[in-house]
Amino acid sequence: MNKTPTYAEAIVELEQIVAEIESAAIGVDELSEKVKRAAWLIKFCRNKLSSTDKEVTDILKSIEQTEEE
C-alpha cells in the first residue's frame, strides 16, 4: 500500500525522477510511468502549497480580527 508522502518526500521523489530522466537511466517503457508519477507528485505539491497558503491566510485574518476587537 502506498502512503501519501509528505511535501518534503514528494519533492525528493520528484528530484530523483528528474535526475533519472536527465541521465537517460530509464527505458522508454519506464519513462511513461515516471512521467505519470511526476505529474501526480506535482499536483500533490501544488495542492499542499495551496491549502497551506489558505490556512496561513485564515490564521493571519483571525489574528487581525482579534486585534481589532
XYZ file of C-alpha atoms in Angstrom:
69
model
C 0.000 0.000 0.000
C 1.358 3.427 -0.953
C 1.200 6.014 1.772
C 0.637 9.653 0.980
C 4.025 11.361 1.024
C 4.857 14.483 2.939
C 5.605 17.578 0.889
C 9.341 17.085 1.513
C 9.182 13.430 0.440
C 7.305 14.386 -2.726
C 9.946 16.976 -3.633
C 12.757 14.458 -3.082
C 10.989 11.886 -5.252
C 10.414 14.482 -7.992
C 14.107 15.382 -7.919
C 15.013 11.701 -8.246
C 12.680 11.250 -11.214
C 14.104 14.331 -12.943
C 17.655 13.087 -12.367
C 16.781 9.666 -13.815
C 15.160 11.219 -16.880
C 18.034 13.652 -17.442
C 20.635 10.901 -17.179
C 18.694 8.670 -19.572
C 18.943 5.963 -16.920
C 15.444 4.673 -17.621
C 13.956 2.913 -20.585
C 11.086 4.070 -22.738
C 8.642 1.717 -21.028
C 9.516 3.014 -17.584
C 9.556 6.638 -18.787
C 5.777 6.763 -19.115
C 5.279 5.555 -15.551
C 7.859 8.005 -14.212
C 6.186 10.919 -16.013
C 2.768 9.868 -14.648
C 4.185 9.684 -11.127
C 5.891 13.061 -11.542
C 2.609 14.612 -12.698
C 0.823 13.203 -9.651
C 3.558 14.497 -7.337
C 3.421 17.972 -8.897
C -0.350 18.088 -8.429
C 0.032 16.887 -4.847
C 2.643 19.571 -4.092
C 0.545 22.329 -5.669
C -2.486 21.272 -3.625
C -0.408 21.138 -0.447
C 1.017 24.610 -1.071
C -2.420 25.990 -1.852
C -4.037 24.533 1.257
C -1.155 25.685 3.439
C -1.415 29.198 1.982
C -5.140 29.244 2.780
C -4.546 28.037 6.343
C -1.886 30.684 6.962
C -4.085 33.403 5.451
C -7.005 32.334 7.652
C -4.788 32.372 10.741
C -3.484 35.847 9.929
C -7.032 37.135 9.335
C -8.074 35.665 12.673
C -5.194 37.422 14.405
C -6.087 40.740 12.732
C -9.731 40.394 13.770
C -8.715 39.665 17.353
C -6.500 42.758 17.419
C -9.338 44.938 16.074
C -11.761 43.824 18.798
